[in-house]
Short mmCIF file of C-alpha atoms in Angstrom, two decimals:
data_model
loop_
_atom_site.label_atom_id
_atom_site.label_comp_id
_atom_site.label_asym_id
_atom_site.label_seq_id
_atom_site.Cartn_x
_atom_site.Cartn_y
_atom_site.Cartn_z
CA UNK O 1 18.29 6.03 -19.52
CA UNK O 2 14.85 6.67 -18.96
CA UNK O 3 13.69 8.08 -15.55
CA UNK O 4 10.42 7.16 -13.71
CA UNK O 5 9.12 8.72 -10.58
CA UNK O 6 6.58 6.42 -9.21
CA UNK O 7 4.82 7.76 -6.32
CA UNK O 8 2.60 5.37 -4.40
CA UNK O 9 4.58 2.06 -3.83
CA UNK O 10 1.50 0.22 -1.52
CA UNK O 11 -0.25 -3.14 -2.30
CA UNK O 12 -0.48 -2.26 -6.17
CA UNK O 13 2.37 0.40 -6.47
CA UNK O 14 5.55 -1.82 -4.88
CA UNK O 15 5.56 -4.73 -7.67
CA UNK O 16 4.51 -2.71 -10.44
CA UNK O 17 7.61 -0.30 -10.11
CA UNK O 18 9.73 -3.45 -9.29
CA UNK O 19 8.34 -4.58 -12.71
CA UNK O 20 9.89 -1.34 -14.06
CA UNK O 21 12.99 -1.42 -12.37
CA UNK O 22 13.41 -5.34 -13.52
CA UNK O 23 13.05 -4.07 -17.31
CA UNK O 24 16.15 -1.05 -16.73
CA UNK O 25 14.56 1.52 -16.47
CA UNK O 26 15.57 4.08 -13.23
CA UNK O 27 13.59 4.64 -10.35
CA UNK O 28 13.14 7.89 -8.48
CA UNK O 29 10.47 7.20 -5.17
CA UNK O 30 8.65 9.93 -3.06
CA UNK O 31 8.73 8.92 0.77
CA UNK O 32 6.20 11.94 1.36
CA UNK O 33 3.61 9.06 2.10
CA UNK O 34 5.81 6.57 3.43
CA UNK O 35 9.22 5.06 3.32
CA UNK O 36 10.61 4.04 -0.02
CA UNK O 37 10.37 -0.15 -0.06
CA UNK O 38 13.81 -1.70 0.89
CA UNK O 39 13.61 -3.77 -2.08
CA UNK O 40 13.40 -1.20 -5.04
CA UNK O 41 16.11 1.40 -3.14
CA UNK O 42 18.36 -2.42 -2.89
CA UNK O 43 17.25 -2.32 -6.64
CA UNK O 44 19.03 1.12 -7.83
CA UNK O 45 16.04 3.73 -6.59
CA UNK O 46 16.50 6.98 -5.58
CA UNK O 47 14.36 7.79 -2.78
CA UNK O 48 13.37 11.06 -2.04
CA UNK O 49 11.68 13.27 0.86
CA UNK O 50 9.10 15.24 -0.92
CA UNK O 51 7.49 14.46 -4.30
CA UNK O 52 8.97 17.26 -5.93
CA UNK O 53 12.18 16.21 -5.22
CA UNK O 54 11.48 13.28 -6.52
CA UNK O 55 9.93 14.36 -10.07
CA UNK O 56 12.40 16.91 -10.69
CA UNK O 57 14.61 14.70 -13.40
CA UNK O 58 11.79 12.69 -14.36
CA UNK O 59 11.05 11.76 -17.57
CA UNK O 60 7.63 9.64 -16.84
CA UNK O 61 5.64 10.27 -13.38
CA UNK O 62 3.47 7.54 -12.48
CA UNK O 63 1.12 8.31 -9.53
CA UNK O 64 -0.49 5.57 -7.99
CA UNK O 65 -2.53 6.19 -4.90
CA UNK O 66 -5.88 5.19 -3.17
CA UNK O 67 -8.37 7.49 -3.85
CA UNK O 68 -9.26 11.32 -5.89
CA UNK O 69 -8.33 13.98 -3.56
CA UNK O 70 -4.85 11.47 -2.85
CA UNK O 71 -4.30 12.37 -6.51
CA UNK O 72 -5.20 15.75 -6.31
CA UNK O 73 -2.56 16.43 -3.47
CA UNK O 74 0.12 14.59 -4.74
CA UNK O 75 -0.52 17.08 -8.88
CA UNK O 76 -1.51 20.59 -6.80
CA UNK O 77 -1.11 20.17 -2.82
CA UNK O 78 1.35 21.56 -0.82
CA UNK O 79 4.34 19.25 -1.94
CA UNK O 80 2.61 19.09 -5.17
CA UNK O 81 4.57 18.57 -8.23
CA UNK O 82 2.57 20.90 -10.81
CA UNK O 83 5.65 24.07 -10.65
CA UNK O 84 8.07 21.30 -11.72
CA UNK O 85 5.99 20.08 -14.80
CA UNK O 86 7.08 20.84 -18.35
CA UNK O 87 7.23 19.86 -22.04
CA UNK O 88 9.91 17.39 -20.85
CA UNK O 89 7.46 15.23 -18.45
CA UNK O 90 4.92 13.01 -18.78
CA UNK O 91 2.20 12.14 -16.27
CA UNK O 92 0.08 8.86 -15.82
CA UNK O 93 -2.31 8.38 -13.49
CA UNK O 94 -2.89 4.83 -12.69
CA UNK O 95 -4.80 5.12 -9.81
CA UNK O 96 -9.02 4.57 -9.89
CA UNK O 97 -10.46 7.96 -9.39
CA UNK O 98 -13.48 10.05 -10.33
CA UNK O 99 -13.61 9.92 -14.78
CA UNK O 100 -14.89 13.68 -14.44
CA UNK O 101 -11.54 15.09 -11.79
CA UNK O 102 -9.46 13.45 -14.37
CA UNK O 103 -10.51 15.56 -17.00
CA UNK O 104 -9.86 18.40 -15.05
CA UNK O 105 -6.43 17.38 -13.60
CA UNK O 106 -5.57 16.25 -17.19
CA UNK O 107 -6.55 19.96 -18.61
CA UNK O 108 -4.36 21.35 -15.89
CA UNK O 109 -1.32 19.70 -15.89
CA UNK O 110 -1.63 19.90 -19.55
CA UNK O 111 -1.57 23.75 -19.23
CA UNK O 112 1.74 23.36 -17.66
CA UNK O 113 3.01 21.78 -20.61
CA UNK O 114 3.67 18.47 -19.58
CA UNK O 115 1.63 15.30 -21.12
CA UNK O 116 -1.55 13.40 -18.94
CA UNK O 117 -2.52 10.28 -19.48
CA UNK O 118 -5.62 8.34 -17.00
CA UNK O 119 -4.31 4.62 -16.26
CA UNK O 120 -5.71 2.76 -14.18
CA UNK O 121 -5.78 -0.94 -13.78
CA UNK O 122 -7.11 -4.20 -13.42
CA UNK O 123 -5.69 -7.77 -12.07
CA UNK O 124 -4.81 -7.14 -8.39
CA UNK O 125 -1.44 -7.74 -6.60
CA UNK O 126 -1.37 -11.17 -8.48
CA UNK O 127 -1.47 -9.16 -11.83
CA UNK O 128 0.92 -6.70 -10.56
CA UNK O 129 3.34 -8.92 -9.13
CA UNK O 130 3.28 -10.84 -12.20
CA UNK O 131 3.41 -7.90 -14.57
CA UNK O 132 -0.23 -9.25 -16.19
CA UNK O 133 -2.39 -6.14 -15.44
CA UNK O 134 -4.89 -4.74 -17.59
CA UNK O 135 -4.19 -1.24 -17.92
CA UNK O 136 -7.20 1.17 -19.43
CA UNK O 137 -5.31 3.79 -20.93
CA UNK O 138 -7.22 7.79 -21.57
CA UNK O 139 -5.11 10.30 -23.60
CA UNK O 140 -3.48 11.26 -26.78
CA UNK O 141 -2.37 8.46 -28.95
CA UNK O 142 1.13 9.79 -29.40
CA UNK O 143 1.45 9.95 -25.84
CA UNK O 144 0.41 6.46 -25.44
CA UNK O 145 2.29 4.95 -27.73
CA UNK O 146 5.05 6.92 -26.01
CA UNK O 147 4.30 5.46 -22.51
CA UNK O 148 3.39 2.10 -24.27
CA UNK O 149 6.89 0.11 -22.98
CA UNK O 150 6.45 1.28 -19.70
CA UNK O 151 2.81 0.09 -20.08
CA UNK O 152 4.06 -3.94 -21.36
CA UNK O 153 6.58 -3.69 -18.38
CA UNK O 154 4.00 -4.09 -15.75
CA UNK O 155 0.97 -5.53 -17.89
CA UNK O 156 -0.01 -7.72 -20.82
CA UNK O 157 -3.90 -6.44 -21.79
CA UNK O 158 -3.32 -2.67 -22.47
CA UNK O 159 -5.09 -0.29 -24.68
CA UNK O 160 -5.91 3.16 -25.52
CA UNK O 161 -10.16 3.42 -24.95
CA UNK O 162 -10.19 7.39 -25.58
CA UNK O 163 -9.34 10.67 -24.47
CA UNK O 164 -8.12 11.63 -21.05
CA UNK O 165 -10.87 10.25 -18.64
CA UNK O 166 -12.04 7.48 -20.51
CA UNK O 167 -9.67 5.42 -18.97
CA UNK O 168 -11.12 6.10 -15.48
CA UNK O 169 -14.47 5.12 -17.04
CA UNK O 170 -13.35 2.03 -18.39
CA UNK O 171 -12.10 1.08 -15.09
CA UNK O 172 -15.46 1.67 -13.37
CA UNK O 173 -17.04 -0.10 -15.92
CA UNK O 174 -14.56 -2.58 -14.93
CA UNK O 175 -14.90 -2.70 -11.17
CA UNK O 176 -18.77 -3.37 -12.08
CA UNK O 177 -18.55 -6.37 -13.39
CA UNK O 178 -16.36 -7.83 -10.97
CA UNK O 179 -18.43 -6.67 -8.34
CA UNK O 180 -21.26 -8.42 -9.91
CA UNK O 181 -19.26 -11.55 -10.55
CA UNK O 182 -18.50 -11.77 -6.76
CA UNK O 183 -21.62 -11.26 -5.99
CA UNK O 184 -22.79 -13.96 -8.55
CA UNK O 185 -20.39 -16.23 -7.52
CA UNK O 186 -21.16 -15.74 -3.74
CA UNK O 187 -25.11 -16.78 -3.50
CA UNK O 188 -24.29 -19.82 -6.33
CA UNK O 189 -21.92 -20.80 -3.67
CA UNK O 190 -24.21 -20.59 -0.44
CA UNK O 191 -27.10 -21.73 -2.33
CA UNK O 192 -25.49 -24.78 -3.56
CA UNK O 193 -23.35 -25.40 0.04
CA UNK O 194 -26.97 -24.52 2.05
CA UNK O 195 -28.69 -27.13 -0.44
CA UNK O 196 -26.33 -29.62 0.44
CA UNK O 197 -23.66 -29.69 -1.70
CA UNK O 198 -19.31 -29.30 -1.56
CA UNK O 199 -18.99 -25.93 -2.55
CA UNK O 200 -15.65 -27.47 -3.40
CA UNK O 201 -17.03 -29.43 -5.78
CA UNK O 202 -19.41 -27.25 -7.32
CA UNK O 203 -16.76 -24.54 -8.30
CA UNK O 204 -14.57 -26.97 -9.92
CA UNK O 205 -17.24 -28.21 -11.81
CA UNK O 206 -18.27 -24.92 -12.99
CA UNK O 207 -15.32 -23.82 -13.88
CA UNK O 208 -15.54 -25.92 -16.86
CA UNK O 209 -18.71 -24.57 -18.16
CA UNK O 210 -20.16 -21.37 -19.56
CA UNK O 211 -20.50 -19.69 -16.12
CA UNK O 212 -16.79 -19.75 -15.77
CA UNK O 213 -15.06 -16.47 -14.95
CA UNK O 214 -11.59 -15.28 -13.20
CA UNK O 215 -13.64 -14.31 -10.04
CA UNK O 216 -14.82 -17.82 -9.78
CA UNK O 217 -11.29 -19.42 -10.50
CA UNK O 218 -9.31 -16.85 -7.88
CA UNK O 219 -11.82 -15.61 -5.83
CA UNK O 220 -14.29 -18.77 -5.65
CA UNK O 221 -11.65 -20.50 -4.28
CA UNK O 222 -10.75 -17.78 -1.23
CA UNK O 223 -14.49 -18.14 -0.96
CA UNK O 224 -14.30 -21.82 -0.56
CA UNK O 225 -10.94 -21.86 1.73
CA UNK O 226 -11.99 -18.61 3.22
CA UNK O 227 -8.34 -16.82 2.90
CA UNK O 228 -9.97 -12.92 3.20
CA UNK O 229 -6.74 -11.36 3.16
CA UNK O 230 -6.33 -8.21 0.90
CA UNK O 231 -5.72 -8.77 -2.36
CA UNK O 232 -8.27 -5.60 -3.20
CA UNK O 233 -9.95 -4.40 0.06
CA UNK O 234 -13.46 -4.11 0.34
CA UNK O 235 -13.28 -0.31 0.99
CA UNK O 236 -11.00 0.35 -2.07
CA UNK O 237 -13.76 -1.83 -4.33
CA UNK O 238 -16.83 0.61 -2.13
CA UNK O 239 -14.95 3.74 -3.61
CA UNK O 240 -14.75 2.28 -6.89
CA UNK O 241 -18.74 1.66 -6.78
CA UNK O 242 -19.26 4.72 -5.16
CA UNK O 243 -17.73 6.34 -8.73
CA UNK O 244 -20.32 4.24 -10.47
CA UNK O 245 -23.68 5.21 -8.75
CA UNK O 246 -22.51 8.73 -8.38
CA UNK O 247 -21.46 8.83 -12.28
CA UNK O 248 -24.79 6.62 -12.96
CA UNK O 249 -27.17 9.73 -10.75
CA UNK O 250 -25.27 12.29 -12.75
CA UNK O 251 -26.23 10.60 -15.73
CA UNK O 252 -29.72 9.09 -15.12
CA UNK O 253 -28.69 5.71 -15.64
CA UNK O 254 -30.32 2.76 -13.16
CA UNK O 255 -27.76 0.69 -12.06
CA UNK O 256 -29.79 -1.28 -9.40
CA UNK O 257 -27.43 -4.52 -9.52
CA UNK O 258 -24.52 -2.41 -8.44
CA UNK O 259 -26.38 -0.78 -5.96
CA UNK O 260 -27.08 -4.12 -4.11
CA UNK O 261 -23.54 -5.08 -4.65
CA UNK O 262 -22.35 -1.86 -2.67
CA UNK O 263 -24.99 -2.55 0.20
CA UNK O 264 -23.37 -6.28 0.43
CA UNK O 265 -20.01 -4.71 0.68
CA UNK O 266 -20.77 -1.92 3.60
CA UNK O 267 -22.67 -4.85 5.40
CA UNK O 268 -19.03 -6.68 5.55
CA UNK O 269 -17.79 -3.11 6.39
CA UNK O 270 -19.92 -2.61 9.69
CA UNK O 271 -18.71 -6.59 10.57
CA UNK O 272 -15.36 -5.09 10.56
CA UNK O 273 -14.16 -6.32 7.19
CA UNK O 274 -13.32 -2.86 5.46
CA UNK O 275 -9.68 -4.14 5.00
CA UNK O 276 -10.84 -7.60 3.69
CA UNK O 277 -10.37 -9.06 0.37
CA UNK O 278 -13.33 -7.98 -1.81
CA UNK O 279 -14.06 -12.02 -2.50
CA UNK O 280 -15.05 -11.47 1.11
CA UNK O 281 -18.30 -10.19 0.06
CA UNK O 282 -19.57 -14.11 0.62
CA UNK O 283 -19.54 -13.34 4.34
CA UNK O 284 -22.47 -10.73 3.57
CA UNK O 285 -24.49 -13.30 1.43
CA UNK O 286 -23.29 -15.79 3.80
CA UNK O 287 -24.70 -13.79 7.60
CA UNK O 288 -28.34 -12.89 5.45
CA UNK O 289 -28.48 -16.72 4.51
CA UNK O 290 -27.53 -18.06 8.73
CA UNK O 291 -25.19 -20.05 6.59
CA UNK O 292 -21.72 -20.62 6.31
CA UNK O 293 -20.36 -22.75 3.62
CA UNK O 294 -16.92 -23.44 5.61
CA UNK O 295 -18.55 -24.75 8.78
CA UNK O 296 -17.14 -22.60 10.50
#
């Protein structure tokens, strides 16, 4: 049987290695971060103190944690599971980090002689839950197509976009648009509510025209009910941005929209809202406006 150590069961992590465990394959858990979930150990996992441990008889190691230097600790820190890589192991990243670390990780943990692949994903704890992610895939195509059940366990939309680190891109690219979508979606949705209109009303009826979009079906209606809770939380989707302008300076490309889209966010951030769903961004467009399309 086929062994995965899956390190970084949070929001994301839990029902995506449930997803696993529900197709047969065995679960090994690092508690180094926290305590393995009651559900997946109930499942069959093998929980573990230190992510070594954990690794050891591994087949696949899927690491999926909040941020770069998160990933970086958990491949070369301390408890750090590069001295038990080999030819027999294969790594996947499917956390959103920094495209150009990911090369370098990759290159590394190559040099040990295990396999790297950059995964990261799309779809939220919905898609997760529901085993509907998107999954951006960098790496060797042998390796992919080697990690590709694991892959249709937990998601539906899942391809191979180029070679380690392109992945990572393709999930910035990603967290772009969405950020721009909310942001859309938000001033359509005070302008309409501050012009008199059921926001209610207006979102269903847009929903069957051109300017449809998931962000409008899921998040339009959080907007409209004004259930904030995470979801994605503001801060993760700020890191994610952060990538972008940081990658877009490096490489002398103008992304102004995303800019304003970041600025929105760490305006919700200094109300306190760091750990709010990122549909919460309305509260920004909504405390510039002196309107509030709930009433409240």
């Amino acid at each position: 049987m086929t062994t995965i150590a899956f390190i970084g069961t949070g929001i994301m992590g839990k029902p995506m290695a449930e997803n696993l465990q529900k197709a047969g394959y065995q679960l090994t858990l690092s508690e180094s971060r926290s305590a393995a979930p009651a559900s997946l150990v109930d499942g069959g996992a093998k929980a573990y103190p230190s992510n070594r441990e954990a690794v050891k008889d591994a087949d696949f190691i899927i690491v999926m944690v909040p941020n770069t230097p998160d990933v970086e600790d958990v491949l070369f820190g301390e408890d750090g599971i590069e001295p038990v890589l080999d030819a027999s192991k294969t790594v996947i990243d499917m956390s959103s980090i920094s495209p150009i670390e990911t090369q370098s990780f990759a290159a590394r943990v190559i040099e040990s002689g295990a396999a790297y692949l950059d995964a990261p994903v799309s779809g939220g704890e919905v898609g997760a839950i529901n085993a509907t992610l998107t999954i951006m895939v960098g790496g060797e195509e042998a390796t992919f197509e080697k990690a590709l059940p694991l892959f249709g366990a937990m998601g539906q939309n899942i391809n191979l976009v180029g070679d380690n680190g392109a992945g990572q891109v393709c999930k910035v690219a990603n967290q772009i648009i969405v950020a721009l979508n909310i942001e859309a979606v938000s001033e359509a949705l005070v302008f309409a509510s501050k012009a008199g209109a059921d926001p209610a009303r207006i979102r269903n009826a847009l929903l069957g025209g051109f300017a449809n979009s998931k962000v409008l079906e899921v998040h339009g209606e959080r907007m409209v009910k004004g259930t904030f809770d995470p979801g994605f939380r503001i801060r993760l989707h700020q890191k994610d941005l952060n990538l972008a302008l940081t990658g877009a300076e490096t490489l002398g490309v103008s992304l102004p929209n995303t800019k304003s889209a970041q600025e929105l966010f760490s305006l919700c951030a200094e109300q306190g809202g760091e750990d709010w769903d990122h549909s919460a961004l309305i509260k920004a467009i909504e405390s510039l406006s002196n309107h509030n399309i709930r009433g409240e």
